[in-house]
Short mmCIF file of C-alpha atoms and ligand atoms in Angstrom, two decimals:
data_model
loop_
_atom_site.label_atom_id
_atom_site.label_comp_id
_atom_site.label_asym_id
_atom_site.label_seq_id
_atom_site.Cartn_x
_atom_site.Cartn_y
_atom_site.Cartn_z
CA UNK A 150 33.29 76.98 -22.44
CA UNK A 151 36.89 78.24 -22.25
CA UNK A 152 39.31 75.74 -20.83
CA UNK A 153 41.21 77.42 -17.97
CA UNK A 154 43.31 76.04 -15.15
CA UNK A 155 41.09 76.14 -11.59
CA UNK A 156 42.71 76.01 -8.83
CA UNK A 157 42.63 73.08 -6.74
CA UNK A 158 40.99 75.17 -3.72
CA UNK A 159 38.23 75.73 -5.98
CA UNK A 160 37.75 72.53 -7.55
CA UNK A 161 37.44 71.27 -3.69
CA UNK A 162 34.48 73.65 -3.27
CA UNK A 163 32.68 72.58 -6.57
CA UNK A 164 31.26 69.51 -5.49
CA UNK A 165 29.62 71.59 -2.30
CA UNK A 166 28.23 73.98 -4.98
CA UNK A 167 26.90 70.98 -7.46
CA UNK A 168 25.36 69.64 -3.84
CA UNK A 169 23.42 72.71 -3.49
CA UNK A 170 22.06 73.44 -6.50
CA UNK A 171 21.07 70.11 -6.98
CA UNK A 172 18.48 70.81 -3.87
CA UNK A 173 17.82 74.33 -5.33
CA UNK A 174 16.82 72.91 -8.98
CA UNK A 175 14.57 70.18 -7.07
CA UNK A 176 12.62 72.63 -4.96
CA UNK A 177 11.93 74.21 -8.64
CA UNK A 178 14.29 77.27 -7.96
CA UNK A 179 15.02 78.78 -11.19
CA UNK A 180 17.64 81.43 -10.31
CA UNK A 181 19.69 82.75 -7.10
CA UNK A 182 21.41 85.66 -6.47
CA UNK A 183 25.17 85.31 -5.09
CA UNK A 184 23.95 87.07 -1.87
CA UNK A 185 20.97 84.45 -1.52
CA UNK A 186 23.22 81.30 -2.23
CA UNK A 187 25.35 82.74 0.11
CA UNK A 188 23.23 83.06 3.20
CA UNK A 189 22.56 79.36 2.21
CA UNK A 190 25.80 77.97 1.79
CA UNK A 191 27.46 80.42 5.04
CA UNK A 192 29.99 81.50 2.42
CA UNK A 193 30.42 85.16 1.67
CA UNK A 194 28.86 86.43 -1.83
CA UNK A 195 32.32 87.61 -2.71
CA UNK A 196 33.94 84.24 -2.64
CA UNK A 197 30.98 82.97 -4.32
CA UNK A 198 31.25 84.85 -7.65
CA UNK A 199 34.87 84.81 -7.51
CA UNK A 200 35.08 81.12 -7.65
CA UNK A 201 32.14 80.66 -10.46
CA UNK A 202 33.79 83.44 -12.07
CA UNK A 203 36.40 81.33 -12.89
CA UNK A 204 33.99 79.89 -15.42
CA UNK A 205 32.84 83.01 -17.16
CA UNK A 206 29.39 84.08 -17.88
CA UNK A 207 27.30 82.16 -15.69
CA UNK A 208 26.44 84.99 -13.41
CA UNK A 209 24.56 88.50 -14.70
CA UNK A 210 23.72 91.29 -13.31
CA UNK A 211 20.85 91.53 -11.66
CA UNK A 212 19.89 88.13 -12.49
CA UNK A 213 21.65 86.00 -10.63
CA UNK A 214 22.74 82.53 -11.51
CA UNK A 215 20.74 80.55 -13.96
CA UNK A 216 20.17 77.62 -11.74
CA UNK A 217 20.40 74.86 -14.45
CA UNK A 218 22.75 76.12 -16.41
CA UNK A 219 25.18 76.37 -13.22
CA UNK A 220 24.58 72.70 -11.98
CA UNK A 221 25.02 71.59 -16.05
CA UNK A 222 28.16 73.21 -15.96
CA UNK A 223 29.86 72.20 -12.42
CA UNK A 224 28.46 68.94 -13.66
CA UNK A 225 30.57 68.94 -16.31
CA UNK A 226 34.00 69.99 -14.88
CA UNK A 227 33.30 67.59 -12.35
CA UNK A 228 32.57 64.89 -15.07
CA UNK A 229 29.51 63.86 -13.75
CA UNK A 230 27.85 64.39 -17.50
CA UNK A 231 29.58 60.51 -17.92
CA UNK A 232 28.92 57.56 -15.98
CA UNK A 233 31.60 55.93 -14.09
CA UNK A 234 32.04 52.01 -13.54
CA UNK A 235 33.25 51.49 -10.87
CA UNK A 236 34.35 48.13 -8.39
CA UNK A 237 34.47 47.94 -4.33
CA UNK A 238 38.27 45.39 -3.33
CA UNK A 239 37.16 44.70 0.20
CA UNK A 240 33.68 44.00 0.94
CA UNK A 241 33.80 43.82 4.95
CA UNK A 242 32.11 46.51 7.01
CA UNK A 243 33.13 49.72 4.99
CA UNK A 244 33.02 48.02 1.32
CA UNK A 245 29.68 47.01 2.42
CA UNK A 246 28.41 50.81 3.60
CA UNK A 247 29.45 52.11 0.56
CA UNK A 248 28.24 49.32 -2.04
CA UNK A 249 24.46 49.85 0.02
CA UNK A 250 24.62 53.94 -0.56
CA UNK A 251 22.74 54.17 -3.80
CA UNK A 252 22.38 57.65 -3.92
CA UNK A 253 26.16 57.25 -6.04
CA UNK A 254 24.19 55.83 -8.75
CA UNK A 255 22.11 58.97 -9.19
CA UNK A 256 25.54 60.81 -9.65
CA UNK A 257 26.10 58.44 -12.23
CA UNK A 258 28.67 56.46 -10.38
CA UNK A 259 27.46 52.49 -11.16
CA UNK A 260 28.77 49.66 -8.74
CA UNK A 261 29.81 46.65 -10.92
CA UNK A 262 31.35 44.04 -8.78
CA UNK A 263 32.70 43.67 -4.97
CA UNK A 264 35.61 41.47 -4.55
CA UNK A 265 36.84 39.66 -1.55
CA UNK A 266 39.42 37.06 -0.59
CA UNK A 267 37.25 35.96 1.97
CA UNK A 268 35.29 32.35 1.34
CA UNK A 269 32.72 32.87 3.56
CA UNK A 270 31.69 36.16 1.37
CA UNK A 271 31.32 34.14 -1.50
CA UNK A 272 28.18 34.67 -3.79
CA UNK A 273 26.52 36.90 -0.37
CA UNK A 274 25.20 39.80 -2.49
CA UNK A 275 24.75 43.43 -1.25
CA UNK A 276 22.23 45.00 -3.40
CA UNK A 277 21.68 42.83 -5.58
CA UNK A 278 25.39 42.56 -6.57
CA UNK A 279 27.07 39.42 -5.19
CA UNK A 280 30.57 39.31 -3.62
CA UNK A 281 33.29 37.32 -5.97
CA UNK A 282 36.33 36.24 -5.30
CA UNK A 283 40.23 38.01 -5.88
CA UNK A 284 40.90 35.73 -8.40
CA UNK A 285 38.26 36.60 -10.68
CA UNK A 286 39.19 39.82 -10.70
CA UNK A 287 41.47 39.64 -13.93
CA UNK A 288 38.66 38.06 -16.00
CA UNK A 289 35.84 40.46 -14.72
CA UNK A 290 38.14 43.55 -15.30
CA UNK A 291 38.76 41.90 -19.07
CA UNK A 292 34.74 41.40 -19.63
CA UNK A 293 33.65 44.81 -17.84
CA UNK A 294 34.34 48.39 -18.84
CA UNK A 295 35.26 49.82 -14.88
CA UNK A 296 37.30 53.08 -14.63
CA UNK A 297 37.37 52.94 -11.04
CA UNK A 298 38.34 50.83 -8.44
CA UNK A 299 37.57 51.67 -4.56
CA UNK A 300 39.98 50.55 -2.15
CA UNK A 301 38.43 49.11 1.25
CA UNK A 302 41.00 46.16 2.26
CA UNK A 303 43.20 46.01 5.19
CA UNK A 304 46.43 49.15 4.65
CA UNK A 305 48.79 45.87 4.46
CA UNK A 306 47.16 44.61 1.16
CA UNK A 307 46.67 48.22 -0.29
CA UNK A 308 50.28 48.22 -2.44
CA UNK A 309 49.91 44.63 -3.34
CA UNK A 310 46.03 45.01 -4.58
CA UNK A 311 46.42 48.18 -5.82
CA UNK A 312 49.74 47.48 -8.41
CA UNK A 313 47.22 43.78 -9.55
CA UNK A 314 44.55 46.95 -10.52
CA UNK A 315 46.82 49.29 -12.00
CA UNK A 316 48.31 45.80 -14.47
CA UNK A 317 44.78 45.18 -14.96
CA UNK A 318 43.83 48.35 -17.06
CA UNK A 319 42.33 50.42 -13.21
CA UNK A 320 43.01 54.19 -13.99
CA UNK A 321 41.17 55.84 -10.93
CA UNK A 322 41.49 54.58 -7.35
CA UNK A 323 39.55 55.61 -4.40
CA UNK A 324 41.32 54.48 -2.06
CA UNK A 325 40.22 54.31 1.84
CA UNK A 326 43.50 52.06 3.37
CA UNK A 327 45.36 54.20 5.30
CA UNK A 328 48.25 53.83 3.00
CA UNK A 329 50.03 56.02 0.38
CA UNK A 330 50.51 54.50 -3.27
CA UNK A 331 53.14 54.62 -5.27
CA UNK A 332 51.29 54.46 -8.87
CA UNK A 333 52.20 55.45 -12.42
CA UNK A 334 51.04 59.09 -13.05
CA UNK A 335 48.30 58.05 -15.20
CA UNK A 336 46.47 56.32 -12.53
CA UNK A 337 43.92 58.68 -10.12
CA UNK A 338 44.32 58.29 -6.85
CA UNK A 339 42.08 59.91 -4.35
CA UNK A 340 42.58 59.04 -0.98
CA UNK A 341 39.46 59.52 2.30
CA UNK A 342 40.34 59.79 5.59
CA UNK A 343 37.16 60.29 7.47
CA UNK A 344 39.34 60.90 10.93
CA UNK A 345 40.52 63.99 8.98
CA UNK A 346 37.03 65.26 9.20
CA UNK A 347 36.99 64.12 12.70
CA UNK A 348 39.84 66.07 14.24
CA UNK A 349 39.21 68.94 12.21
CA UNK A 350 35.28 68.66 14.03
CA UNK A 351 37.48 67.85 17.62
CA UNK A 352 39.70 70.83 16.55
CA UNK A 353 36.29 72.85 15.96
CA UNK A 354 34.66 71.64 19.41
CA UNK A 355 38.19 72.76 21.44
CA UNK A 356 38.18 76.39 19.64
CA UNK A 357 34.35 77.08 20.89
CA UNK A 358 35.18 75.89 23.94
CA UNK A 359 37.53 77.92 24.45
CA UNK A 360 36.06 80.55 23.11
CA UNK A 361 33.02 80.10 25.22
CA UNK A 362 35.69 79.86 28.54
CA UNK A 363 34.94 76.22 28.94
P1 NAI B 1377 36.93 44.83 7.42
O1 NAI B 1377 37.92 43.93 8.08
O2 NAI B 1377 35.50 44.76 7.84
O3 NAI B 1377 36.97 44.56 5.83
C1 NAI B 1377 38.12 44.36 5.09
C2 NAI B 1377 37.81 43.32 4.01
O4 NAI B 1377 38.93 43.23 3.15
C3 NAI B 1377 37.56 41.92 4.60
O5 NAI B 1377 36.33 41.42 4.13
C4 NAI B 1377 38.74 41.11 4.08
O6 NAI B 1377 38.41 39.77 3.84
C5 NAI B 1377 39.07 41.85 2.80
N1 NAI B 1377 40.43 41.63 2.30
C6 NAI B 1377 41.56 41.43 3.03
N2 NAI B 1377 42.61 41.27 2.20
C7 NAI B 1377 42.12 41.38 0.94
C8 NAI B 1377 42.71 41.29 -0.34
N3 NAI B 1377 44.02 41.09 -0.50
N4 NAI B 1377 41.94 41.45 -1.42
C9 NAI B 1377 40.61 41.66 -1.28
N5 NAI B 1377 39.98 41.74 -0.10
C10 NAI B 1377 40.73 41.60 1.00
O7 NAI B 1377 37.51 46.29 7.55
P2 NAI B 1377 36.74 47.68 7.35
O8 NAI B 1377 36.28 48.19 8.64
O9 NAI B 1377 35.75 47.53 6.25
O10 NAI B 1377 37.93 48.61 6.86
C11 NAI B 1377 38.52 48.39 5.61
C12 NAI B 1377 39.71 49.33 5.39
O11 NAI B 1377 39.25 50.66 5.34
C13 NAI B 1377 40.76 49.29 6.50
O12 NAI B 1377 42.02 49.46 5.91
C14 NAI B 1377 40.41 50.48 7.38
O13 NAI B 1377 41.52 50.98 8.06
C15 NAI B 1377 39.96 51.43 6.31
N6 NAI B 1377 39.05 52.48 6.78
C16 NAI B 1377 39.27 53.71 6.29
C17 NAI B 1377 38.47 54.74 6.59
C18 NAI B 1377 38.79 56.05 5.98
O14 NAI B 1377 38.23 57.06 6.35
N7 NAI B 1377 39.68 56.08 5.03
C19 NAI B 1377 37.33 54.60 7.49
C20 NAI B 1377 37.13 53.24 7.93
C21 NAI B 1377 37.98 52.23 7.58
#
């Protein structure tokens, strides 16, 4: 496929797209029109073959969009053809939820370790992957092939953890502290803030009701 430069809006939209033709291609659904997808995805048809027009030739006339062929490609530019190793820093309540959510694996992403600094997490194991201790860390990341490191320790230990990672060979970090780092450019850094999605939801519920005269 060509290489071209997508734009970031789009790239945001791609993993919403990969989402629902993953469901498509299990209920056996060979091919979709644009206007079909987008009664399913509420996006208009338009915006739908502009942005997988950025990728060229996936859509024909009168045919629609090859199913497959559209989830093995978005697949692809979102590198989910590779598998990911990846590490949880932090295994309290939120290291925990995410180390339990399998369905990651089935992306490809593969939980390696969870570290903690806390003793009394020692050895407790969270699908069948036990909790180690901070200063293992070094070793483990010398022994074990992990490209990414999630981030769920209090925002005061972010900087600190998150500079031993990046001097430990770390290149991606998801990180969830509520903290911005400061990394070398060659380290990933994507940051979640699920209140984001919160207010934009609270900003959602005050437009209806005003809307509605509530
Ligand atoms: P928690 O207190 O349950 O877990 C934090 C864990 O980090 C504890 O087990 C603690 O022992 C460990 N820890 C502390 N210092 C450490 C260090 N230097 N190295 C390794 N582990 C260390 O807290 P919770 O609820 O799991 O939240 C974790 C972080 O995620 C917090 O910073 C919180 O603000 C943030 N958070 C972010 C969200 C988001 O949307 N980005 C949503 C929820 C929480």
């Amino acid at each position: 496929m060509e290489e071209r430069e997508i734009s970031r809006a789009v790239i945001g939209r791609l993993p919403r797209y990969y989402r629902y033709l993953g469901e498509l291609l299990d209920a056996g659904v060979e091919r979709i029109s644009s206007n079909d997808l987008s009664k399913k995805m509420s996006v208009t048809a338009s915006q739908i073959r502009q942005d997988l027009n950025n990728f060229g030739g996936f859509g024909q006339q009168g045919y629609g969009y090859n199913v497959k062929y559209l989830y093995t490609e978005i697949g692809k530019i979102l590198g989910l053809n590779r598998e990911h190793n990846m590490i949880i820093i932090g295994a309290g309540n939120l290291g925990q939820a995410l180390a339990n959510y399998a369905s990651f694996e089935k992306s490809g992403f593969h939980l390696k370790g969870l570290f903690d600094v806390n003793p009394r997490l020692e050895g407790v194991s969270i699908r069948g992957i036990p909790v180690r201790m901070m200063d293992d860390l070094k070793t483990f990341l010398k022994h074990n092939d992990i490209e990414i490191a999630a981030l769920t320790i209090p925002k005061s230990k972010a900087i600190e953890v998150a500079d031993i990672l990046v001097a430990s060979g770390i290149k991606a970090i998801w990180n969830f502290a509520h903290t911005d780092l400061n990394l070398p450019e060659d380290v990933i850094v994507e940051s979640v803030h699920l209140s984001d999605s919160l207010m934009k939801l609270s900003y959602n519920i005050s437009r209806y009701n005003e809307e509605h005269g509530k």
